[in-house]
Short mmCIF file of C-alpha atoms in Angstrom, two decimals:
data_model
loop_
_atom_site.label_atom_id
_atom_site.label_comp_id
_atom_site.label_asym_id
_atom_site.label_seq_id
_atom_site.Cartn_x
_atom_site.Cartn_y
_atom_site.Cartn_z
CA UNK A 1 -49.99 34.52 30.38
CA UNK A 2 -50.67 32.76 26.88
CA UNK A 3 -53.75 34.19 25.46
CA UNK A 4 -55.87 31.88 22.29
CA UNK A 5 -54.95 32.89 18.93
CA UNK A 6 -59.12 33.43 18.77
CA UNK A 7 -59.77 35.21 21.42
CA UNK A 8 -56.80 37.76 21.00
CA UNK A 9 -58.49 37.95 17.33
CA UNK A 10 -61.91 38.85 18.61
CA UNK A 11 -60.74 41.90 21.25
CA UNK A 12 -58.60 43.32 18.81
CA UNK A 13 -61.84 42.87 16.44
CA UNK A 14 -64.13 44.57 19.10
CA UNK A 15 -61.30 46.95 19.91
CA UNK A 16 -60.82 48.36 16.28
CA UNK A 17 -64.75 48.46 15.51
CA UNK A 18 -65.38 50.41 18.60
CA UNK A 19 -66.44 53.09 16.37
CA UNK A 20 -69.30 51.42 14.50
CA UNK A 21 -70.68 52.54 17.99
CA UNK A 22 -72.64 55.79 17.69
CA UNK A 23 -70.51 58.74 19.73
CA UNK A 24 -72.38 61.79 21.28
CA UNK A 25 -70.65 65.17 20.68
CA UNK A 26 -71.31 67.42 22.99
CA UNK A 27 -72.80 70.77 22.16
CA UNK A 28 -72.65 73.78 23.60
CA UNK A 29 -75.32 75.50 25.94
CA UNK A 30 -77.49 76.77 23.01
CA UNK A 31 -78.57 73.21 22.65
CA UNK A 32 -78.13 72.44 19.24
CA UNK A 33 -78.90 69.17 17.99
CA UNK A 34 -76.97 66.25 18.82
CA UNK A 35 -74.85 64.62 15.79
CA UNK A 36 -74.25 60.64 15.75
CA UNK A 37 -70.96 59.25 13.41
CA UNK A 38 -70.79 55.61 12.39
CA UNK A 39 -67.55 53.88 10.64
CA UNK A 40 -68.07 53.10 7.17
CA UNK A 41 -68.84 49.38 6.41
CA UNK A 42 -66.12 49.03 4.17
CA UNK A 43 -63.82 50.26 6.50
CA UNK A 44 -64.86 47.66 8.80
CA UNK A 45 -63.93 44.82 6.10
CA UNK A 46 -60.85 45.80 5.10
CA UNK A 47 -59.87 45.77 9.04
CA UNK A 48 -61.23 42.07 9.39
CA UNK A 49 -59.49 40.97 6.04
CA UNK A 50 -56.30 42.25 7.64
CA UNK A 51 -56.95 40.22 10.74
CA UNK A 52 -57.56 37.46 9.30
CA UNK A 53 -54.54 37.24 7.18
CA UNK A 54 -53.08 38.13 9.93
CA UNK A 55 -53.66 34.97 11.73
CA UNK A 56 -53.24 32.81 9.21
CA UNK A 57 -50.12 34.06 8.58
CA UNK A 58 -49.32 33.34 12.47
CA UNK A 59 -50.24 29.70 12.19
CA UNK A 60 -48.42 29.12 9.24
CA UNK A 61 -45.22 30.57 10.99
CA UNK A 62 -46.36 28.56 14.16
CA UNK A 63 -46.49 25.25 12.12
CA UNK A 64 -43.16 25.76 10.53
CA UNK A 65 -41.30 26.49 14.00
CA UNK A 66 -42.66 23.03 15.42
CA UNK A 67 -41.45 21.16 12.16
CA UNK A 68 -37.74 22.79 12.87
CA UNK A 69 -37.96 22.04 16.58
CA UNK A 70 -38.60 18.19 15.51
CA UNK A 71 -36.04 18.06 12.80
CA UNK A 72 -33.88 19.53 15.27
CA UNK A 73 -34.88 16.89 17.91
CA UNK A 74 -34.31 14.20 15.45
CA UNK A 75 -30.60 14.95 14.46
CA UNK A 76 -29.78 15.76 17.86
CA UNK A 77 -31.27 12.06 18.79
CA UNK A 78 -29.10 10.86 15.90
CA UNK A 79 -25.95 12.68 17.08
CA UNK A 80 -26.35 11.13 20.76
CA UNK A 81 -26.49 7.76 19.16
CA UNK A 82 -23.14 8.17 17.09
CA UNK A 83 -21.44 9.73 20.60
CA UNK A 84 -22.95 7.32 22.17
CA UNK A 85 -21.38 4.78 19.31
CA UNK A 86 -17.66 6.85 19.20
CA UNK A 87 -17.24 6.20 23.28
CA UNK A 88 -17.66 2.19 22.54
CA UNK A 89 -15.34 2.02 20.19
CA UNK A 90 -12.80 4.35 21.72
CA UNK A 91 -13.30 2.35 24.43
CA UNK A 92 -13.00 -0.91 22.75
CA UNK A 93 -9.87 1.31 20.90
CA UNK A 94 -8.17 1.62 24.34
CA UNK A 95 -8.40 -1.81 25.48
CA UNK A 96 -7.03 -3.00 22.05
CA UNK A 97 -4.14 -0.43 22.39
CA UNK A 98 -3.39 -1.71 25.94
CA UNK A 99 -3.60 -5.61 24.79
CA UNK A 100 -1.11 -4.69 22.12
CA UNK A 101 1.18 -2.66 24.82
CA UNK A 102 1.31 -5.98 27.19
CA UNK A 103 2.15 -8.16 23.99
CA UNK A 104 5.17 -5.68 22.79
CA UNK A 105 6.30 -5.58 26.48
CA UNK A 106 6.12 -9.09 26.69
CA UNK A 107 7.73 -9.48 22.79
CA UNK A 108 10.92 -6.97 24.40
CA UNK A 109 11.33 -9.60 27.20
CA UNK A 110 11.34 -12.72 25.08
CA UNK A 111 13.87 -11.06 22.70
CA UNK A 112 15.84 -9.68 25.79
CA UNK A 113 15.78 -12.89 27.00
CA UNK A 114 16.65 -14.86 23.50
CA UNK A 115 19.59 -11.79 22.74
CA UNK A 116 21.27 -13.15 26.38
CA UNK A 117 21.13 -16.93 25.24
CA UNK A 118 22.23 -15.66 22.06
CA UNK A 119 25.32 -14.05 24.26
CA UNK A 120 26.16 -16.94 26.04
CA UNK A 121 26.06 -19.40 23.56
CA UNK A 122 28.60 -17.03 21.57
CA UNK A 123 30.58 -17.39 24.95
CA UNK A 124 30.38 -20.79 24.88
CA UNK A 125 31.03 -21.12 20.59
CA UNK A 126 33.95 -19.20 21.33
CA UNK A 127 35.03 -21.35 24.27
CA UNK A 128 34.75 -24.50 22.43
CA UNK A 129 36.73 -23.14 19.38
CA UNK A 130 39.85 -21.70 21.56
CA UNK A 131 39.81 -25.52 23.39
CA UNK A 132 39.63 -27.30 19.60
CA UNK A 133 42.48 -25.18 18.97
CA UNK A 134 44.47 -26.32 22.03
CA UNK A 135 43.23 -30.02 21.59
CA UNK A 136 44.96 -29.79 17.43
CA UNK A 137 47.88 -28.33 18.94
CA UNK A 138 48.83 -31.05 21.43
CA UNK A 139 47.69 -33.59 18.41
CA UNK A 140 50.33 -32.35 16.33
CA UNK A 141 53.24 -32.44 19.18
CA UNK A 142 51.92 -36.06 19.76
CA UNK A 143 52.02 -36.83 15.44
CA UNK A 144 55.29 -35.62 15.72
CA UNK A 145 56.42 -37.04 18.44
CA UNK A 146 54.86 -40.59 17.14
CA UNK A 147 56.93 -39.59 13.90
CA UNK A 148 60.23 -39.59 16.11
CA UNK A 149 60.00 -42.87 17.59
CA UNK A 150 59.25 -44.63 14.50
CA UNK A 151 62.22 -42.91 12.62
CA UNK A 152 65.15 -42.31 15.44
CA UNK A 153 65.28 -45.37 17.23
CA UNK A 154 65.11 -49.05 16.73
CA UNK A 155 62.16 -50.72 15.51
CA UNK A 156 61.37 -52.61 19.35
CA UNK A 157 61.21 -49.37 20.88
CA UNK A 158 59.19 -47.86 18.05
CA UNK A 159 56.73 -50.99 18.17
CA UNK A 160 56.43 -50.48 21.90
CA UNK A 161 55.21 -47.20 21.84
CA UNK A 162 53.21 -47.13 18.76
CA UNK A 163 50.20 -48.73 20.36
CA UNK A 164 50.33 -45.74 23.24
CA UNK A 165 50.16 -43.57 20.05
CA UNK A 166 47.70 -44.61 18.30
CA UNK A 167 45.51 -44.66 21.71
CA UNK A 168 46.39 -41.45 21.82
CA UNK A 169 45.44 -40.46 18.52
CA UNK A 170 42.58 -42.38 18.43
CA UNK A 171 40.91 -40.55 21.89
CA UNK A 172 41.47 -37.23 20.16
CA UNK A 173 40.23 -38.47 17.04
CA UNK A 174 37.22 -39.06 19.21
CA UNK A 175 37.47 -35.99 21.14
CA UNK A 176 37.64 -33.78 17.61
CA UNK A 177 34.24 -35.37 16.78
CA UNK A 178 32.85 -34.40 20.33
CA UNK A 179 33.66 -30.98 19.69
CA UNK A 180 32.72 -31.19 16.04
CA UNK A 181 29.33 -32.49 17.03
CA UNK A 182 28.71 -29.64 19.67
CA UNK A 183 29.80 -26.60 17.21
CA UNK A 184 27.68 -28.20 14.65
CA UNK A 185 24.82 -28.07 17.79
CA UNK A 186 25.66 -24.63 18.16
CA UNK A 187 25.11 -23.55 14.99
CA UNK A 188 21.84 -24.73 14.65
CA UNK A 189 20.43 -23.56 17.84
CA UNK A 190 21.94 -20.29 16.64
CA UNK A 191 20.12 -20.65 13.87
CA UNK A 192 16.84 -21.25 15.60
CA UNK A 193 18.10 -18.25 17.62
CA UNK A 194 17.91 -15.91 14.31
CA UNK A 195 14.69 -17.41 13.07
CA UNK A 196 13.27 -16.28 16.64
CA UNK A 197 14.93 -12.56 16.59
CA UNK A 198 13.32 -12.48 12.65
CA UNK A 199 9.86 -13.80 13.99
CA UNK A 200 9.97 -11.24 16.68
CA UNK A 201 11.00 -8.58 14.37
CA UNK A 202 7.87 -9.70 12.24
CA UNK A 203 5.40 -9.54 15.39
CA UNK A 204 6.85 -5.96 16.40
CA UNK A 205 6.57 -4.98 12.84
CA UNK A 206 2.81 -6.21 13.13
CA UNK A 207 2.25 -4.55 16.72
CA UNK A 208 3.74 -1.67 15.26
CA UNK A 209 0.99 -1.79 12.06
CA UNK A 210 -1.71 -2.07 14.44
CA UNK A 211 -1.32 0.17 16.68
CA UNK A 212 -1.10 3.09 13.61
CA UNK A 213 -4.29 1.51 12.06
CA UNK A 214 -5.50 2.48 15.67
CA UNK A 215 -4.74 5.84 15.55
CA UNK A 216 -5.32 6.61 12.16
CA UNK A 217 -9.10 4.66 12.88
CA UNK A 218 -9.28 7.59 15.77
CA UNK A 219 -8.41 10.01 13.48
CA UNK A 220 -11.07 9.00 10.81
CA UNK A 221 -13.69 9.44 14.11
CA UNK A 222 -12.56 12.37 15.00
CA UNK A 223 -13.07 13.60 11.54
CA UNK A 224 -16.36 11.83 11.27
CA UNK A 225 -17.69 13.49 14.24
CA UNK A 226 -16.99 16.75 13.38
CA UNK A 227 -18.67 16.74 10.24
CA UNK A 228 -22.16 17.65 9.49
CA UNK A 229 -24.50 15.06 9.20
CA UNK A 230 -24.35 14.86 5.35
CA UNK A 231 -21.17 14.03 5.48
CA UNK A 232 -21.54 11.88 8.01
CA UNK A 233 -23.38 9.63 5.44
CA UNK A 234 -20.96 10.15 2.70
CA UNK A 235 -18.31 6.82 1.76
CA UNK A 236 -14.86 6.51 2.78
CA UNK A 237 -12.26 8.10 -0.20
CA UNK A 238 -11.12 5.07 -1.74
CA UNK A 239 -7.47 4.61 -1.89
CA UNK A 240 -5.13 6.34 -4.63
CA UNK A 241 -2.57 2.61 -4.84
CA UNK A 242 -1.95 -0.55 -3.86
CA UNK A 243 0.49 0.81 -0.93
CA UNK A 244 -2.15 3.00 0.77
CA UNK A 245 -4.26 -0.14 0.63
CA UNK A 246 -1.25 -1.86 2.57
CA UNK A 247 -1.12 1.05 5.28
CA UNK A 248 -4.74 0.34 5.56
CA UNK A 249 -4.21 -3.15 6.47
CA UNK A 250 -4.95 -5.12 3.08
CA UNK A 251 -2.05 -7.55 2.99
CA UNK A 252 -3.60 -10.24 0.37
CA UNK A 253 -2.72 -9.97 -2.95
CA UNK A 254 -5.26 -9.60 -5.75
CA UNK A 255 -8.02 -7.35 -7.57
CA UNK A 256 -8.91 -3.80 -5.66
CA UNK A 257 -9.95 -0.64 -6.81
CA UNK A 258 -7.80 2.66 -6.34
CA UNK A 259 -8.77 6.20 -7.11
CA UNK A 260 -6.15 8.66 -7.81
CA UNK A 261 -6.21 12.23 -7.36
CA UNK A 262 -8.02 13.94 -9.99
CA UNK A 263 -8.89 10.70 -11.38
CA UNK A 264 -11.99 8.50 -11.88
CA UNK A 265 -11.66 4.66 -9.91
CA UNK A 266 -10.39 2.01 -11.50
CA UNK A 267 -9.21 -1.66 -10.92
CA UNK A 268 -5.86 -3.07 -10.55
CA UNK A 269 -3.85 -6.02 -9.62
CA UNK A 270 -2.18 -5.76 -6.11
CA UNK A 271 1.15 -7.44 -5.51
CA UNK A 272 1.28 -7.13 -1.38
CA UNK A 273 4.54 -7.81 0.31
CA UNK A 274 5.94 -7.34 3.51
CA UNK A 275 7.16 -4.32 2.87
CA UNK A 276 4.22 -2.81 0.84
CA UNK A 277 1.89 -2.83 -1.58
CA UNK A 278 2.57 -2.70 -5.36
CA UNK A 279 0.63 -1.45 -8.57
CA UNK A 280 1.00 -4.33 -10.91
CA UNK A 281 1.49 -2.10 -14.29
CA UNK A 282 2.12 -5.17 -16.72
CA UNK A 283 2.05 -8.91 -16.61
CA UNK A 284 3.56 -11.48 -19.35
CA UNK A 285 3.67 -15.07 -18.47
CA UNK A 286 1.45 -17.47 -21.21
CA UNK A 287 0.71 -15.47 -24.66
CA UNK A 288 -2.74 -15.55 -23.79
CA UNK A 289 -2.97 -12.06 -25.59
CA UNK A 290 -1.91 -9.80 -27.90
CA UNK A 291 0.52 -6.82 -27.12
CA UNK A 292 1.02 -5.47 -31.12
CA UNK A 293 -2.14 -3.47 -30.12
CA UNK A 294 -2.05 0.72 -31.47
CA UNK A 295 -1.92 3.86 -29.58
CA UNK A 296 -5.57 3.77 -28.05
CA UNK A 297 -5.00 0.65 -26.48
CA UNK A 298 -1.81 1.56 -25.12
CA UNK A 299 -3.62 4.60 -23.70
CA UNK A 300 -6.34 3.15 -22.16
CA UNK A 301 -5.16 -0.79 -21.10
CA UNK A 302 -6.23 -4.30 -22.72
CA UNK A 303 -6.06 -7.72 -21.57
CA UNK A 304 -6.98 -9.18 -18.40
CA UNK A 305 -6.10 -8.35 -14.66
CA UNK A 306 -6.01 -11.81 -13.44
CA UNK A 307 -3.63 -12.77 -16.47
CA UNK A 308 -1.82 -11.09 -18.96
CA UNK A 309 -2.37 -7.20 -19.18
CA UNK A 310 -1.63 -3.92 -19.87
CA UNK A 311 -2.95 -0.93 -17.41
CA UNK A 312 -3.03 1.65 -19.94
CA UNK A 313 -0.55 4.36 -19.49
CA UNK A 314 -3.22 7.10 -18.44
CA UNK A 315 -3.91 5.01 -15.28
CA UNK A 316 -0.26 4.51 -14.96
CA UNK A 317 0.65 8.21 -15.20
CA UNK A 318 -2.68 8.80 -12.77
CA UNK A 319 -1.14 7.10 -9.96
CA UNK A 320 2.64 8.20 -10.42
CA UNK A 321 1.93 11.85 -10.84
CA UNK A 322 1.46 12.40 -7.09
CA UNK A 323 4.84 11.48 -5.91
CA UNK A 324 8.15 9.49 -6.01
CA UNK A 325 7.60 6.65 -7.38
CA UNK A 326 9.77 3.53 -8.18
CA UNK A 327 9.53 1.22 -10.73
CA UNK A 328 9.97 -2.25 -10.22
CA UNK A 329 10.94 -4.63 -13.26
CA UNK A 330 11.09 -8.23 -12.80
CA UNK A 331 11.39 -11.59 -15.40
CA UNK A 332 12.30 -15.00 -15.59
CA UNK A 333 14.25 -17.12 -18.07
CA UNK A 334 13.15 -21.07 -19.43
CA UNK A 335 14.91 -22.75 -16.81
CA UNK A 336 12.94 -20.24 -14.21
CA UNK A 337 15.57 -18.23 -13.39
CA UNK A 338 14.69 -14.69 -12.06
CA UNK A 339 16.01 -11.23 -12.08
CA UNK A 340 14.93 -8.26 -10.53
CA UNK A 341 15.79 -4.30 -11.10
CA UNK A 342 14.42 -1.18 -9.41
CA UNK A 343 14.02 2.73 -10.73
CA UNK A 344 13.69 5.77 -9.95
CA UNK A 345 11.22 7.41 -12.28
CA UNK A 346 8.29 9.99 -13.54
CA UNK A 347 5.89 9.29 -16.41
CA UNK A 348 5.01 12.30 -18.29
CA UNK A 349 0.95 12.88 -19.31
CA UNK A 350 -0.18 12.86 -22.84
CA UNK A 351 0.96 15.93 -23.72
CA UNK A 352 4.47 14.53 -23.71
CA UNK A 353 3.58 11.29 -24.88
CA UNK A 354 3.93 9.86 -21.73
CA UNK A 355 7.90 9.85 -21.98
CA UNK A 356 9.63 8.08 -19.50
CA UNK A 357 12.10 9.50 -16.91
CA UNK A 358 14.73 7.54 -15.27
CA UNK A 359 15.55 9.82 -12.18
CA UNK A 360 18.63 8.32 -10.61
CA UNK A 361 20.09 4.89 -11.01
CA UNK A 362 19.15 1.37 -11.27
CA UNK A 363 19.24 -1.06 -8.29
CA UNK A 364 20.14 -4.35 -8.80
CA UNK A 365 22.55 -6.43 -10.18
CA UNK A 366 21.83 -5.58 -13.99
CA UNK A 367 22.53 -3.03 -16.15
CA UNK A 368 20.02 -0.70 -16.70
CA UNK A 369 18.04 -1.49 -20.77
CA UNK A 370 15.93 1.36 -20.35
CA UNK A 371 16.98 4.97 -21.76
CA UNK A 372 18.27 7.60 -19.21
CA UNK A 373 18.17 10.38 -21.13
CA UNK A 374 17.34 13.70 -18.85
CA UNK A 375 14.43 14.72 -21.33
CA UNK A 376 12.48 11.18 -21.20
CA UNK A 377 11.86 8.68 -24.40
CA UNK A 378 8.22 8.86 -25.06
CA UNK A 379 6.12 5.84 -25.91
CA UNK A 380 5.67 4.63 -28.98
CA UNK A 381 3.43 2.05 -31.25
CA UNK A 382 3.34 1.27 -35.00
CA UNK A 383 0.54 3.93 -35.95
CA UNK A 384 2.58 6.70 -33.66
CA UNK A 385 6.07 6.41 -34.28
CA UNK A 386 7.48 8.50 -31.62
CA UNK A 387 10.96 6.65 -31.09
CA UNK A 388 14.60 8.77 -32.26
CA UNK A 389 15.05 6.20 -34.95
CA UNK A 390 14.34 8.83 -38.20
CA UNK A 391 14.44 6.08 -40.77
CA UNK A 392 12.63 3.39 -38.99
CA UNK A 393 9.30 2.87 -37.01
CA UNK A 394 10.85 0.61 -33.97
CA UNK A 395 7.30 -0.50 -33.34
CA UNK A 396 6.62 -1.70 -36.26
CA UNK A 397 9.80 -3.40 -36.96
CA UNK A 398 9.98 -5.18 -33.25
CA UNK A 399 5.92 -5.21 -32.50
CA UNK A 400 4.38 -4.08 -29.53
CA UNK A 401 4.51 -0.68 -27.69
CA UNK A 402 7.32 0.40 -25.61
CA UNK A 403 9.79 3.38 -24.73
CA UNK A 404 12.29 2.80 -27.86
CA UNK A 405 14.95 4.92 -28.07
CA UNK A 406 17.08 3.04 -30.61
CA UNK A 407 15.04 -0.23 -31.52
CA UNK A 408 17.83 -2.40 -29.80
CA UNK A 409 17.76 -2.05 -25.68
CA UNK A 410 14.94 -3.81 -24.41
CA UNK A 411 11.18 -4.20 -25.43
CA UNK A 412 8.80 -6.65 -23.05
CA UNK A 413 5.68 -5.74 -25.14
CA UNK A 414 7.34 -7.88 -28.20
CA UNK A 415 5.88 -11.37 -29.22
CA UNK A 416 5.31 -14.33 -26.87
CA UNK A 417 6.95 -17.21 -27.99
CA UNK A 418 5.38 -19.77 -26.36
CA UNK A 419 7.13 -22.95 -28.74
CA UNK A 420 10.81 -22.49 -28.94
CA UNK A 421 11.93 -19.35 -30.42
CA UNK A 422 12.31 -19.32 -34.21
CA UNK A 423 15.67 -19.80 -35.86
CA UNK A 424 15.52 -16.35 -38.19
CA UNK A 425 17.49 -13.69 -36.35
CA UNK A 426 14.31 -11.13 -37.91
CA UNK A 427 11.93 -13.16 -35.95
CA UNK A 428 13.33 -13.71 -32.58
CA UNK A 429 14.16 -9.92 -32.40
CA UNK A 430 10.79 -9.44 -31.96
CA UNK A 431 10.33 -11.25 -28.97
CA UNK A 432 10.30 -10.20 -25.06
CA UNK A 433 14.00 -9.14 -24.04
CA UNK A 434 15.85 -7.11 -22.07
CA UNK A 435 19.53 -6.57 -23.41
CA UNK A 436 21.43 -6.80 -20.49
CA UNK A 437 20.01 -10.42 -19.51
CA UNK A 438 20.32 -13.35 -21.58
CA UNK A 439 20.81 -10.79 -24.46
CA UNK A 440 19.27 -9.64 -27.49
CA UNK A 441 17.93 -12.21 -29.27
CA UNK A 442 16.38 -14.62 -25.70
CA UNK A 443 12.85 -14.58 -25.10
CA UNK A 444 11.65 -14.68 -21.90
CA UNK A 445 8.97 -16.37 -19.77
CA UNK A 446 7.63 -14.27 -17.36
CA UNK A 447 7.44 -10.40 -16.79
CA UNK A 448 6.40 -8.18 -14.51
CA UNK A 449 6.65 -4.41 -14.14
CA UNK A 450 5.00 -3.38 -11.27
CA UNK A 451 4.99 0.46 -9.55
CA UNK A 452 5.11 1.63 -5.92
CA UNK A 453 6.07 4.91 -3.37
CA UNK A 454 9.74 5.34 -3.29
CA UNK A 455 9.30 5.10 1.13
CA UNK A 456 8.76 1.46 0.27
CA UNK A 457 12.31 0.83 -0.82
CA UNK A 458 12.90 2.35 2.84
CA UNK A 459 11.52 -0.51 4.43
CA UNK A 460 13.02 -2.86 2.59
#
C-alpha cells in the first residue's frame, strides 16, 4: 500500500519525538518521589532538520526517475518509428529484388532464344556457302566446256551452242547474286544478332549492379539499426574515389567530393565509364593556365576542375596509398588522333618526394616514357630540383613539374602551344610530349592522366 510522502513524514515525526512526552519511573515501595524526563529541544530540531532533508532529497530523486522514464519513452517511440520505417523498405527491398529476378529470368530467355537463331542462321550461313561452292564449281566445268566448243570444232557448231552458254552463264550469274544478296542478309542480321547479345550483356551487367546496391543498401540498415541513436543521426562516410562512387551507383561524369582515409574531403573530376569510375589527376586541352608553377603548387593543386588542372600530388598520393592502383595516361595529336597507355603504380608521400613507382608493365600499344626504375623518380620543379640530371635542373630547362629522370622521356606539364609550335628546337622542347608518340619535339593537344583501382582493369 503506497503511503504520502507527508504523512509517512509526520508518524516518523510523532514516532521519534515520543519522548518529549513526560515518562513515569516507577519507584519502589518506599514511595519516593516520582521523576519526569523530557528530550532536549535541540535534540528535537536536529531530528526534524534530518527529516526534512530527508524528503527533499526523496523528491528530487523522484523527479529525476520520471524525467529518465520519459526520455526513455521517447527514444523507444523513436526506435519503433525507424523499425517501423526498416520493414517498408525491406519490404519495398524485396519486391524490387523479385522485379529484378523476373527481368534476368526473362533477359536468360530472350538471349537463349536469340543464341538458337544465332545457331541456325550459322546453319543456314554455312549451308548457303557449301551450295555457292557447288554452284562455282559447275560454272567453271560449264566456262570450260563453253571454251571447248569455241576452240575444237567448227565455227557453226560453236555458234550453235554459244547462245545455250551464255544462258547458262548468265542464270548463274544471276544465281551468284541471289546467294550474294542472302550472305550479305546474313551478315547483317548477325550483326543485329551481336548488338542484341551486347545489349543483353549490358542489361545483366545493370541487373547485376542493382541487385548489389540492394544488398549493400540492407547492409547499411542493418548497420544503421544497430547503432545507438547518435549515430543514428550521424552522415553517411563519403566516398574515398571516383570508383566507390561508381559501386554506389553514380554513373555521370563530373564534379564530386571523395574523402580518403586519413584524409580531409576534397573535390575532384570524375571520368565514369562502363567499367568504373576514374580520378581525373590532370587535364591539358586549351592553355587556359599555367603549369611552370613551383613546388607548393605542385603539392597542393592549381587550376580549375572543370578545365585545365592539376590535383596536387598530396591528394593524389591520398587516394593511391590505400591500394593497387593503375594509372591511366591518355592524349591526342592535331589531327585528333588518340592514344591510350595503362600502369601499374604507387606514389610515394612527401617524405620521398612523392617518387613515382612503375610496378609492372605498360599496357597498350606504346612504349612506356615514364622511368621504371625499382626505387621511383621523385617529382621535381625549378625551385626543387630533384631529377638525376647533376649538372642541370630539368625543370627549369623544359618548364613545368614532372617525374624527370633524364630531361628527355616525356614531360605533359611543359608549355601549351596553342599557335603552331615554334621553329627553335630550344623552344619546342619545352612543350607537352611523350617520346614514344609523335616524338620529342611534337606538342600535343589534349592530355589526360587519370587514376583508378587495379579490379577495374578486371572488368574491362
Amino acid at each position: 500500500m503506497k503511503v504520502p510522502l507527508a504523512n509517512l513524514l509526520c508518524i516518523t515525526v510523532l514516532a521519534s519525538s515520543g519522548t518529549s512526552f513526560p515518562l513515569e519511573r516507577r519507584g519502589a515501595a518506599t514511595g519516593k518521589e516520582k521523576r519526569v524526563q523530557y528530550a532536549a529541544w535541540d535534540d528535537v530540531n536536529v531530528l526534524a532538520h534530518g527529516l526534512l532533508q530527508l524528503g527533499q532529497g526523496l523528491k528530487e530523486h523522484v523527479d529525476k526517475a520520471k524525467g529518465q522514464v520519459r526520455d526513455i519513452t521517447i527514444k523507444m517511440k523513436v526506435f519503433n518509428v525507424t523499425i517501423s520505417e526498416l520493414g517498408k523498405l525491406t519490404q519495398r527491398l524485396q519486391e524490387d529484388s523479385e522485379a529484378l529476378k523476373a527481368k534476368a529470368q526473362s533477359l536468360e530467355e530472350r538471349e537463349n532464344l536469340v543464341l538458337n537463331v544465332s545457331m541456325d542462321l550459322r546453319e543456314k550461313t554455312e549451308e548457303l556457302l557449301r551450295d555457292r561452292k557447288k554452284v562455282h564449281e559447275r560454272m567453271n566445268k560449264l566456262e570450260e566446256k563453253v571454251d571447248g566448243l569455241m576452240q575444237g570444232e567448227g565455227l557453226e557448231a560453236a555458234n550453235g551452242n554459244y547462245s545455250d552458254a551464255r544462258t547458262i552463264q548468265w542464270m548463274l550469274e544471276a544465281q551468284n547474286k541471289r546467294i550474294d544478296d542472302l550472305v550479305e542478309r546474313i551478315k547483317q542480321q548477325q550483326e543485329k544478332l551481336d548488338k542484341q547479345n551486347v545489349r543483353i550483356r549490358t542489361l545483366q551487367n545493370q541487373i547485376h549492379m542493382k541487385s548489389e546496391r540492394s544488398s549493400l543498401k540492407l547492409k547499411e540498415d542493418d548497420v544503421h539499426l544497430n547503432a545507438s541513436s547518435e549515430q543514428r543521426d550521424s552522415p553517411v562516410a563519403m566516398a574515398s574515389d571516383c570508383h566507390e562512387l561508381f559501386l554506389r551507383g553514380e554513373t555521370t561524369s563530373g564534379l564530386y567530393t571523395i574523402q580518403p582515409t586519413d584524409s580531409e574531403p576534397f573535390e575532384v573530376f570524375c571520368e565514369m565509364t562502363p567499367e568504373g569510375g576514374w580520378t581525373v589527376i590532370q587535364r591539358r586541352q586549351d592553355g587556359s593556365v599555367d603549369f611552370n608553377q613551383l613546388w607548393q603548387a605542385y603539392q597542393t593543386g592549381f587550376g580549375s576542375l572543370n578545365g585545365e588542372f592539376w590535383l596536387g600530388l598530396e591528394k593524389i598520393h591520398s587516394v593511391s596509398k590505400g591500394g593497387n592502383y593503375i594509372l591511366k595516361v591518355q592524349f591526342s595529336d592535331w589531327r585528333d588522333e588518340v592514344q591510350t597507355i595503362n600502369y601499374p603504380f604507387r606514389l610515394n608521400g612527401e617524405e620521398s618526394n612523392y617518387s613515382l613507382r612503375i610496378l609492372g608493365s605498360a599496357a597498350g600499344n606504346l612504349e612506356s616514357s615514364l622511368s621504371t626504375e625499382t626505387s621511383g623518380v621523385p617529382f621535381s620543379t625549378r625551385d626543387k630540383d630533384n631529377d638525376q640530371k647533376n649538372d642541370l635542373n630539368c625543370a627549369k630547362q623544359l618548364s613545368g613539374g614532372w617525374w624527370f629522370s633524364n630531361c628527355g622521356r616525356s614531360n605533359l606539364n611543359g608549355r601549351y602551344f596553342v599557335t603552331p609550335a615554334p621553329k627553335q628546337r630550344h623552344q619546342r622542347k619545352q612543350g607537352v610530349f611523350w617520346k614514344t608518340w609523335r616524338g620529342r619535339y611534337y606538342p600535343l593537344k589534349t592530355t589526360t592522366m587519370m587514376i583508378a583501382p587495379a579490379e577495374i582493369e578486371n572488368k574491362s
